[in-house]
Amino acid sequence: MPQNEYIEESIKKHGRRLDYEERKRKREAREAHSTSAFAQKVHGIRAKLYNKKRHAEKIEMKKKIKQHQEKSTKQKDDQAVPEGAIPAYLLDREGQKRAKILSNMIKQKRKEKAGKWNVPLPKVRGIAEDEMFKVVKTGKNRTKQWKRMITKATFVGDGFTRKPPKYERFIRPMALRYKKAHVTHPELGATFCLPIIGVKKNPQSPLYTQLGVLTKGTVIEVNVSELGLVTTSGKVVWGKYAQGT
C-alpha cells in the first residue's frame, strides 16, 4: 500500500474512534434527561415499581454520603456495658464505641495528595514585560538595547556566580535579591522567617521561573528543618512549598 493511502486509512480509523467516543459521551450526558422524561410520564404499576427502585437508590446514596462524612467519634454502645457489679465512680458512664470508617483513611490520603498542589492563589494577574524588565542601554553611544534589568524581587542561590558584565543579558540588582521569606503556617497561624531553597514555579512565565523572580503567585520551596516537622513514618521534613500572596 502506498504511504499516502496508509495515512488516509489511519486518519479514517482514528476519526471513527473519535466519533464513537463523542457519541458515547453525548449518550451518557443525555441519560439524565431521558430518565427525567420517563419519570414524568410513567404511570400505573410501572410508576410504583420505578419510584420504589429510585427510593432504594436514594437511601443507599445517602447512607454512603453519611459514612464518608462521619468522623472518628465516640458513640453510645449498649453492648459494651459490663455485666454484674460496677464501681460507684463508673455508674454514670455509658458504654462507648469509636466509629471508625475505612473511608476516613482514603479521604485523608486524597487530601494529602490534593494538598501538595493546593495553593491559596489559583489565579494571578499577568505581568507585562515592560513592568518586569527595564531596558538597559549599552555600547559606546548607548545605542545597543539588548540588556534587561529585573525590577522585581528575585532569589539567587548561594552557589551563584555572575557572568562577565559584557555577556550578562539579565541583570538582577543586589538590593532586590532575597534569600529568606516570611512564611505563614495555615494550621498553626504562625509566621516564620525561613531560608528559600529555590523557586519551583512562577505562573507568569518559565523564563521568570528560571531567573528566580518572586512575584504574586510564585511557588517557592522553603527550608522547614528548623521547625521540627516530621512525616507519619518519622522522617524529618526538609523542604515545603509556599506561595507568594
PDB file of C-alpha atoms in Angstrom:
ATOM      1  CA  MET A   1       0.000   0.000   0.000  1.00  0.00           C
ATOM      2  CA  PRO A   2       1.411   3.466  -0.892  1.00  0.00           C
ATOM      3  CA  GLN A   3       2.272   5.671   2.065  1.00  0.00           C
ATOM      4  CA  ASN A   4      -0.355   8.351   1.400  1.00  0.00           C
ATOM      5  CA  GLU A   5      -3.137   5.741   1.224  1.00  0.00           C
ATOM      6  CA  TYR A   6      -1.982   4.238   4.540  1.00  0.00           C
ATOM      7  CA  ILE A   7      -2.109   7.708   6.153  1.00  0.00           C
ATOM      8  CA  GLU A   8      -5.629   8.301   4.807  1.00  0.00           C
ATOM      9  CA  GLU A   9      -6.751   4.897   6.141  1.00  0.00           C
ATOM     10  CA  SER A  10      -5.320   5.592   9.612  1.00  0.00           C
ATOM     11  CA  ILE A  11      -6.981   9.043   9.676  1.00  0.00           C
ATOM     12  CA  LYS A  12     -10.344   7.431   8.806  1.00  0.00           C
ATOM     13  CA  LYS A  13      -9.953   4.851  11.589  1.00  0.00           C
ATOM     14  CA  HIS A  14      -8.852   7.484  14.093  1.00  0.00           C
ATOM     15  CA  GLY A  15     -11.764   9.711  13.067  1.00  0.00           C
ATOM     16  CA  ARG A  16     -14.221   6.818  13.528  1.00  0.00           C
ATOM     17  CA  ARG A  17     -12.860   6.138  17.034  1.00  0.00           C
ATOM     18  CA  LEU A  18     -13.201   9.799  17.957  1.00  0.00           C
ATOM     19  CA  ASP A  19     -16.782   9.856  16.609  1.00  0.00           C
ATOM     20  CA  TYR A  20     -17.673   6.763  18.667  1.00  0.00           C
ATOM     21  CA  GLU A  21     -16.210   8.276  21.873  1.00  0.00           C
ATOM     22  CA  GLU A  22     -18.020  11.565  21.254  1.00  0.00           C
ATOM     23  CA  ARG A  23     -21.332   9.749  20.641  1.00  0.00           C
ATOM     24  CA  LYS A  24     -20.827   7.706  23.804  1.00  0.00           C
ATOM     25  CA  ARG A  25     -20.117  10.834  25.847  1.00  0.00           C
ATOM     26  CA  LYS A  26     -23.222  12.582  24.491  1.00  0.00           C
ATOM     27  CA  ARG A  27     -25.378   9.499  25.130  1.00  0.00           C
ATOM     28  CA  GLU A  28     -24.223   9.421  28.771  1.00  0.00           C
ATOM     29  CA  ALA A  29     -24.893  13.167  29.117  1.00  0.00           C
ATOM     30  CA  ARG A  30     -28.449  12.709  27.721  1.00  0.00           C
ATOM     31  CA  GLU A  31     -29.276   9.827  30.080  1.00  0.00           C
ATOM     32  CA  ALA A  32     -30.312  12.161  32.906  1.00  0.00           C
ATOM     33  CA  HIS A  33     -32.773  13.961  30.597  1.00  0.00           C
ATOM     34  CA  SER A  34     -34.283  10.721  29.266  1.00  0.00           C
ATOM     35  CA  THR A  35     -34.628   9.330  32.826  1.00  0.00           C
ATOM     36  CA  SER A  36     -36.348  12.523  33.946  1.00  0.00           C
ATOM     37  CA  ALA A  37     -38.750  12.437  30.964  1.00  0.00           C
ATOM     38  CA  PHE A  38     -39.603   8.777  31.697  1.00  0.00           C
ATOM     39  CA  ALA A  39     -40.229   9.509  35.403  1.00  0.00           C
ATOM     40  CA  GLN A  40     -42.641  12.343  34.481  1.00  0.00           C
ATOM     41  CA  LYS A  41     -44.768  10.407  32.001  1.00  0.00           C
ATOM     42  CA  VAL A  42     -44.782   6.897  33.583  1.00  0.00           C
ATOM     43  CA  HIS A  43     -47.985   5.916  35.444  1.00  0.00           C
ATOM     44  CA  GLY A  44     -49.757   2.926  36.986  1.00  0.00           C
ATOM     45  CA  ILE A  45     -47.904  -0.104  38.340  1.00  0.00           C
ATOM     46  CA  ARG A  46     -44.765   0.765  36.355  1.00  0.00           C
ATOM     47  CA  ALA A  47     -44.614   4.137  38.129  1.00  0.00           C
ATOM     48  CA  LYS A  48     -44.906   2.436  41.529  1.00  0.00           C
ATOM     49  CA  LEU A  49     -42.112  -0.025  40.728  1.00  0.00           C
ATOM     50  CA  TYR A  50     -39.889   2.711  39.272  1.00  0.00           C
ATOM     51  CA  ASN A  51     -40.400   5.021  42.291  1.00  0.00           C
ATOM     52  CA  LYS A  52     -39.677   2.162  44.695  1.00  0.00           C
ATOM     53  CA  LYS A  53     -36.403   1.446  42.874  1.00  0.00           C
ATOM     54  CA  ARG A  54     -35.396   5.153  42.862  1.00  0.00           C
ATOM     55  CA  HIS A  55     -36.284   5.429  46.578  1.00  0.00           C
ATOM     56  CA  ALA A  56     -33.971   2.496  47.410  1.00  0.00           C
ATOM     57  CA  GLU A  57     -31.142   4.035  45.310  1.00  0.00           C
ATOM     58  CA  LYS A  58     -31.501   7.401  47.075  1.00  0.00           C
ATOM     59  CA  ILE A  59     -31.389   5.790  50.533  1.00  0.00           C
ATOM     60  CA  GLU A  60     -28.246   3.854  49.573  1.00  0.00           C
ATOM     61  CA  MET A  61     -26.586   7.023  48.258  1.00  0.00           C
ATOM     62  CA  LYS A  62     -27.475   8.987  51.427  1.00  0.00           C
ATOM     63  CA  LYS A  63     -26.029   6.207  53.584  1.00  0.00           C
ATOM     64  CA  LYS A  64     -22.770   6.267  51.628  1.00  0.00           C
ATOM     65  CA  ILE A  65     -22.522  10.072  51.893  1.00  0.00           C
ATOM     66  CA  LYS A  66     -23.176   9.895  55.650  1.00  0.00           C
ATOM     67  CA  GLN A  67     -20.495   7.206  56.063  1.00  0.00           C
ATOM     68  CA  HIS A  68     -17.966   9.346  54.230  1.00  0.00           C
ATOM     69  CA  GLN A  69     -18.814  12.415  56.315  1.00  0.00           C
ATOM     70  CA  GLU A  70     -18.756  10.550  59.644  1.00  0.00           C
ATOM     71  CA  LYS A  71     -15.564  11.090  61.627  1.00  0.00           C
ATOM     72  CA  SER A  72     -13.899   9.016  64.342  1.00  0.00           C
ATOM     73  CA  THR A  73     -16.296   9.940  67.168  1.00  0.00           C
ATOM     74  CA  LYS A  74     -17.401   8.312  70.400  1.00  0.00           C
ATOM     75  CA  GLN A  75     -20.887   6.815  70.255  1.00  0.00           C
ATOM     76  CA  LYS A  76     -23.108   5.061  72.775  1.00  0.00           C
ATOM     77  CA  ASP A  77     -22.875   1.274  72.670  1.00  0.00           C
ATOM     78  CA  ASP A  78     -25.282  -0.754  74.838  1.00  0.00           C
ATOM     79  CA  GLN A  79     -23.375  -3.986  74.280  1.00  0.00           C
ATOM     80  CA  ALA A  80     -20.190  -2.527  75.779  1.00  0.00           C
ATOM     81  CA  VAL A  81     -21.805  -2.133  79.241  1.00  0.00           C
ATOM     82  CA  PRO A  82     -20.216  -4.754  81.518  1.00  0.00           C
ATOM     83  CA  GLU A  83     -22.474  -7.228  83.344  1.00  0.00           C
ATOM     84  CA  GLY A  84     -22.567  -7.587  87.103  1.00  0.00           C
ATOM     85  CA  ALA A  85     -21.430  -5.156  89.815  1.00  0.00           C
ATOM     86  CA  ILE A  86     -19.856  -1.835  88.710  1.00  0.00           C
ATOM     87  CA  PRO A  87     -17.875   0.537  90.974  1.00  0.00           C
ATOM     88  CA  ALA A  88     -19.734   3.684  92.071  1.00  0.00           C
ATOM     89  CA  TYR A  89     -17.459   6.018  90.071  1.00  0.00           C
ATOM     90  CA  LEU A  90     -18.349   4.155  86.826  1.00  0.00           C
ATOM     91  CA  LEU A  91     -22.129   4.172  87.274  1.00  0.00           C
ATOM     92  CA  ASP A  92     -22.658   7.449  85.371  1.00  0.00           C
ATOM     93  CA  ARG A  93     -20.584   6.262  82.396  1.00  0.00           C
ATOM     94  CA  GLU A  94     -22.109   4.591  79.390  1.00  0.00           C
ATOM     95  CA  GLY A  95     -20.524   2.037  77.135  1.00  0.00           C
ATOM     96  CA  GLN A  96     -18.822   3.742  74.190  1.00  0.00           C
ATOM     97  CA  LYS A  97     -17.530   2.742  70.800  1.00  0.00           C
ATOM     98  CA  ARG A  98     -15.416   4.605  68.287  1.00  0.00           C
ATOM     99  CA  ALA A  99     -16.967   4.882  64.844  1.00  0.00           C
ATOM    100  CA  LYS A 100     -14.002   4.153  62.624  1.00  0.00           C
ATOM    101  CA  ILE A 101     -14.839   4.410  58.977  1.00  0.00           C
ATOM    102  CA  LEU A 102     -12.456   2.941  56.442  1.00  0.00           C
ATOM    103  CA  SER A 103     -13.173   5.809  54.060  1.00  0.00           C
ATOM    104  CA  ASN A 104     -11.555   8.257  56.532  1.00  0.00           C
ATOM    105  CA  MET A 105      -8.126   6.869  55.656  1.00  0.00           C
ATOM    106  CA  ILE A 106      -8.863   7.109  51.942  1.00  0.00           C
ATOM    107  CA  LYS A 107     -10.184  10.673  52.373  1.00  0.00           C
ATOM    108  CA  GLN A 108      -7.053  11.657  54.300  1.00  0.00           C
ATOM    109  CA  LYS A 109      -4.801  10.246  51.579  1.00  0.00           C
ATOM    110  CA  ARG A 110      -6.764  12.125  48.925  1.00  0.00           C
ATOM    111  CA  LYS A 111      -6.499  15.344  50.941  1.00  0.00           C
ATOM    112  CA  GLU A 112      -2.734  14.924  51.317  1.00  0.00           C
ATOM    113  CA  LYS A 113      -2.369  14.209  47.603  1.00  0.00           C
ATOM    114  CA  ALA A 114      -4.514  17.208  46.630  1.00  0.00           C
ATOM    115  CA  GLY A 115      -2.883  19.403  49.287  1.00  0.00           C
ATOM    116  CA  LYS A 116       0.516  19.110  47.605  1.00  0.00           C
ATOM    117  CA  TRP A 117      -0.630  21.423  44.816  1.00  0.00           C
ATOM    118  CA  ASN A 118      -3.479  23.176  46.595  1.00  0.00           C
ATOM    119  CA  VAL A 119      -2.424  26.835  46.544  1.00  0.00           C
ATOM    120  CA  PRO A 120      -4.026  29.895  48.175  1.00  0.00           C
ATOM    121  CA  LEU A 121      -3.992  31.855  44.880  1.00  0.00           C
ATOM    122  CA  PRO A 122      -5.006  29.631  41.937  1.00  0.00           C
ATOM    123  CA  LYS A 123      -5.195  32.630  39.557  1.00  0.00           C
ATOM    124  CA  VAL A 124      -2.930  35.684  39.355  1.00  0.00           C
ATOM    125  CA  ARG A 125      -2.796  38.818  37.256  1.00  0.00           C
ATOM    126  CA  GLY A 126      -0.405  38.675  34.330  1.00  0.00           C
ATOM    127  CA  ILE A 127       2.649  40.966  34.401  1.00  0.00           C
ATOM    128  CA  ALA A 128       3.766  42.645  31.193  1.00  0.00           C
ATOM    129  CA  GLU A 129       7.436  42.584  30.183  1.00  0.00           C
ATOM    130  CA  ASP A 130       7.556  46.390  30.360  1.00  0.00           C
ATOM    131  CA  GLU A 131       6.653  46.175  34.047  1.00  0.00           C
ATOM    132  CA  MET A 132       9.062  43.310  34.745  1.00  0.00           C
ATOM    133  CA  PHE A 133      12.123  44.493  32.809  1.00  0.00           C
ATOM    134  CA  LYS A 134      13.817  47.839  32.357  1.00  0.00           C
ATOM    135  CA  VAL A 135      15.796  48.317  29.142  1.00  0.00           C
ATOM    136  CA  VAL A 136      19.491  48.991  29.783  1.00  0.00           C
ATOM    137  CA  LYS A 137      21.272  50.869  27.011  1.00  0.00           C
ATOM    138  CA  THR A 138      24.889  49.827  26.422  1.00  0.00           C
ATOM    139  CA  GLY A 139      27.698  50.476  23.966  1.00  0.00           C
ATOM    140  CA  LYS A 140      29.885  53.493  23.306  1.00  0.00           C
ATOM    141  CA  ASN A 141      27.000  55.674  22.065  1.00  0.00           C
ATOM    142  CA  ARG A 142      24.319  53.932  24.195  1.00  0.00           C
ATOM    143  CA  THR A 143      22.627  52.537  21.085  1.00  0.00           C
ATOM    144  CA  LYS A 144      22.543  48.823  21.998  1.00  0.00           C
ATOM    145  CA  GLN A 145      19.372  47.795  23.862  1.00  0.00           C
ATOM    146  CA  TRP A 146      19.658  44.038  24.377  1.00  0.00           C
ATOM    147  CA  LYS A 147      20.250  44.080  28.146  1.00  0.00           C
ATOM    148  CA  ARG A 148      17.385  43.933  30.670  1.00  0.00           C
ATOM    149  CA  MET A 149      17.296  44.846  34.358  1.00  0.00           C
ATOM    150  CA  ILE A 150      14.758  42.985  36.513  1.00  0.00           C
ATOM    151  CA  THR A 151      12.604  45.371  38.571  1.00  0.00           C
ATOM    152  CA  LYS A 152      11.027  42.722  40.852  1.00  0.00           C
ATOM    153  CA  ALA A 153      12.357  40.776  43.841  1.00  0.00           C
ATOM    154  CA  THR A 154      14.448  37.737  42.885  1.00  0.00           C
ATOM    155  CA  PHE A 155      16.026  34.716  44.532  1.00  0.00           C
ATOM    156  CA  VAL A 156      19.629  33.804  43.792  1.00  0.00           C
ATOM    157  CA  GLY A 157      21.205  30.665  45.289  1.00  0.00           C
ATOM    158  CA  ASP A 158      24.431  30.524  47.311  1.00  0.00           C
ATOM    159  CA  GLY A 159      26.482  28.936  44.542  1.00  0.00           C
ATOM    160  CA  PHE A 160      25.559  31.656  42.021  1.00  0.00           C
ATOM    161  CA  THR A 161      28.289  33.491  40.094  1.00  0.00           C
ATOM    162  CA  ARG A 162      27.551  36.335  37.717  1.00  0.00           C
ATOM    163  CA  LYS A 163      28.561  36.227  34.102  1.00  0.00           C
ATOM    164  CA  PRO A 164      31.050  38.882  32.972  1.00  0.00           C
ATOM    165  CA  PRO A 165      29.113  42.196  32.561  1.00  0.00           C
ATOM    166  CA  LYS A 166      29.844  42.168  28.834  1.00  0.00           C
ATOM    167  CA  TYR A 167      27.851  38.935  28.331  1.00  0.00           C
ATOM    168  CA  GLU A 168      25.188  39.314  31.046  1.00  0.00           C
ATOM    169  CA  ARG A 169      21.742  39.738  29.449  1.00  0.00           C
ATOM    170  CA  PHE A 170      19.513  39.794  32.580  1.00  0.00           C
ATOM    171  CA  ILE A 171      20.727  41.928  35.480  1.00  0.00           C
ATOM    172  CA  ARG A 172      19.402  41.124  38.963  1.00  0.00           C
ATOM    173  CA  PRO A 173      20.139  44.069  41.274  1.00  0.00           C
ATOM    174  CA  MET A 174      21.739  43.193  44.625  1.00  0.00           C
ATOM    175  CA  ALA A 175      19.126  45.265  46.518  1.00  0.00           C
ATOM    176  CA  LEU A 176      16.295  43.106  45.102  1.00  0.00           C
ATOM    177  CA  ARG A 177      17.864  39.700  45.867  1.00  0.00           C
ATOM    178  CA  TYR A 178      16.175  37.742  48.671  1.00  0.00           C
ATOM    179  CA  LYS A 179      17.378  34.588  50.432  1.00  0.00           C
ATOM    180  CA  LYS A 180      14.676  34.340  53.133  1.00  0.00           C
ATOM    181  CA  ALA A 181      10.885  34.519  53.110  1.00  0.00           C
ATOM    182  CA  HIS A 182       8.239  35.110  55.790  1.00  0.00           C
ATOM    183  CA  VAL A 183       6.013  32.017  55.599  1.00  0.00           C
ATOM    184  CA  THR A 184       2.716  31.650  57.491  1.00  0.00           C
ATOM    185  CA  HIS A 185       1.726  28.141  58.568  1.00  0.00           C
ATOM    186  CA  PRO A 186      -2.035  27.781  57.776  1.00  0.00           C
ATOM    187  CA  GLU A 187      -2.853  25.414  60.665  1.00  0.00           C
ATOM    188  CA  LEU A 188      -0.620  26.950  63.343  1.00  0.00           C
ATOM    189  CA  GLY A 189      -1.418  30.505  62.256  1.00  0.00           C
ATOM    190  CA  ALA A 190       2.215  31.489  62.992  1.00  0.00           C
ATOM    191  CA  THR A 191       4.716  33.190  60.683  1.00  0.00           C
ATOM    192  CA  PHE A 192       8.338  32.070  60.360  1.00  0.00           C
ATOM    193  CA  CYS A 193      11.323  33.589  58.560  1.00  0.00           C
ATOM    194  CA  LEU A 194      12.675  30.634  56.562  1.00  0.00           C
ATOM    195  CA  PRO A 195      15.533  30.277  54.047  1.00  0.00           C
ATOM    196  CA  ILE A 196      14.461  29.813  50.425  1.00  0.00           C
ATOM    197  CA  ILE A 197      15.728  26.610  48.752  1.00  0.00           C
ATOM    198  CA  GLY A 198      14.539  27.506  45.235  1.00  0.00           C
ATOM    199  CA  VAL A 199      11.782  28.852  43.008  1.00  0.00           C
ATOM    200  CA  LYS A 200       9.553  25.932  41.961  1.00  0.00           C
ATOM    201  CA  LYS A 201       7.246  27.747  39.541  1.00  0.00           C
ATOM    202  CA  ASN A 202       6.389  31.291  38.564  1.00  0.00           C
ATOM    203  CA  PRO A 203       2.979  31.194  36.820  1.00  0.00           C
ATOM    204  CA  GLN A 204       3.832  34.271  34.734  1.00  0.00           C
ATOM    205  CA  SER A 205       6.465  32.617  32.551  1.00  0.00           C
ATOM    206  CA  PRO A 206       9.044  29.775  32.516  1.00  0.00           C
ATOM    207  CA  LEU A 207      11.690  32.488  31.968  1.00  0.00           C
ATOM    208  CA  TYR A 208      10.758  34.136  35.278  1.00  0.00           C
ATOM    209  CA  THR A 209      10.991  30.729  36.991  1.00  0.00           C
ATOM    210  CA  GLN A 210      14.482  30.279  35.550  1.00  0.00           C
ATOM    211  CA  LEU A 211      15.521  33.776  36.681  1.00  0.00           C
ATOM    212  CA  GLY A 212      14.054  33.177  40.161  1.00  0.00           C
ATOM    213  CA  VAL A 213      11.662  36.146  40.060  1.00  0.00           C
ATOM    214  CA  LEU A 214       9.396  36.341  43.142  1.00  0.00           C
ATOM    215  CA  THR A 215       6.024  37.792  42.132  1.00  0.00           C
ATOM    216  CA  LYS A 216       2.486  37.246  43.449  1.00  0.00           C
ATOM    217  CA  GLY A 217       1.508  33.602  42.999  1.00  0.00           C
ATOM    218  CA  THR A 218       5.065  32.249  42.742  1.00  0.00           C
ATOM    219  CA  VAL A 219       5.506  28.803  44.309  1.00  0.00           C
ATOM    220  CA  ILE A 220       8.786  28.565  46.243  1.00  0.00           C
ATOM    221  CA  GLU A 221      10.423  25.818  48.283  1.00  0.00           C
ATOM    222  CA  VAL A 222      11.490  26.785  51.804  1.00  0.00           C
ATOM    223  CA  ASN A 223      13.678  25.030  54.369  1.00  0.00           C
ATOM    224  CA  VAL A 224      11.490  23.912  57.312  1.00  0.00           C
ATOM    225  CA  SER A 225      14.063  21.685  59.057  1.00  0.00           C
ATOM    226  CA  GLU A 226      14.256  24.176  61.964  1.00  0.00           C
ATOM    227  CA  LEU A 227      10.523  23.774  62.708  1.00  0.00           C
ATOM    228  CA  GLY A 228      10.973  20.078  63.516  1.00  0.00           C
ATOM    229  CA  LEU A 229       8.165  18.804  61.281  1.00  0.00           C
ATOM    230  CA  VAL A 230       8.079  15.034  60.793  1.00  0.00           C
ATOM    231  CA  THR A 231       6.177  12.717  58.443  1.00  0.00           C
ATOM    232  CA  THR A 232       3.933   9.851  59.589  1.00  0.00           C
ATOM    233  CA  SER A 233       6.888   7.457  59.133  1.00  0.00           C
ATOM    234  CA  GLY A 234       9.045   9.600  61.458  1.00  0.00           C
ATOM    235  CA  LYS A 235      11.324  11.244  58.871  1.00  0.00           C
ATOM    236  CA  VAL A 236      12.219  14.930  59.302  1.00  0.00           C
ATOM    237  CA  VAL A 237      10.623  17.185  56.669  1.00  0.00           C
ATOM    238  CA  TRP A 238      13.365  19.179  54.945  1.00  0.00           C
ATOM    239  CA  GLY A 239      11.530  21.366  52.411  1.00  0.00           C
ATOM    240  CA  LYS A 240       7.965  22.522  51.886  1.00  0.00           C
ATOM    241  CA  TYR A 241       6.261  24.564  49.185  1.00  0.00           C
ATOM    242  CA  ALA A 242       4.859  28.040  49.829  1.00  0.00           C
ATOM    243  CA  GLN A 243       3.155  30.597  47.578  1.00  0.00           C
ATOM    244  CA  GLY A 244       3.734  34.325  47.477  1.00  0.00           C
ATOM    245  CA  THR A 245       0.495  36.137  48.295  1.00  0.00           C
TER     246      THR A 245
END
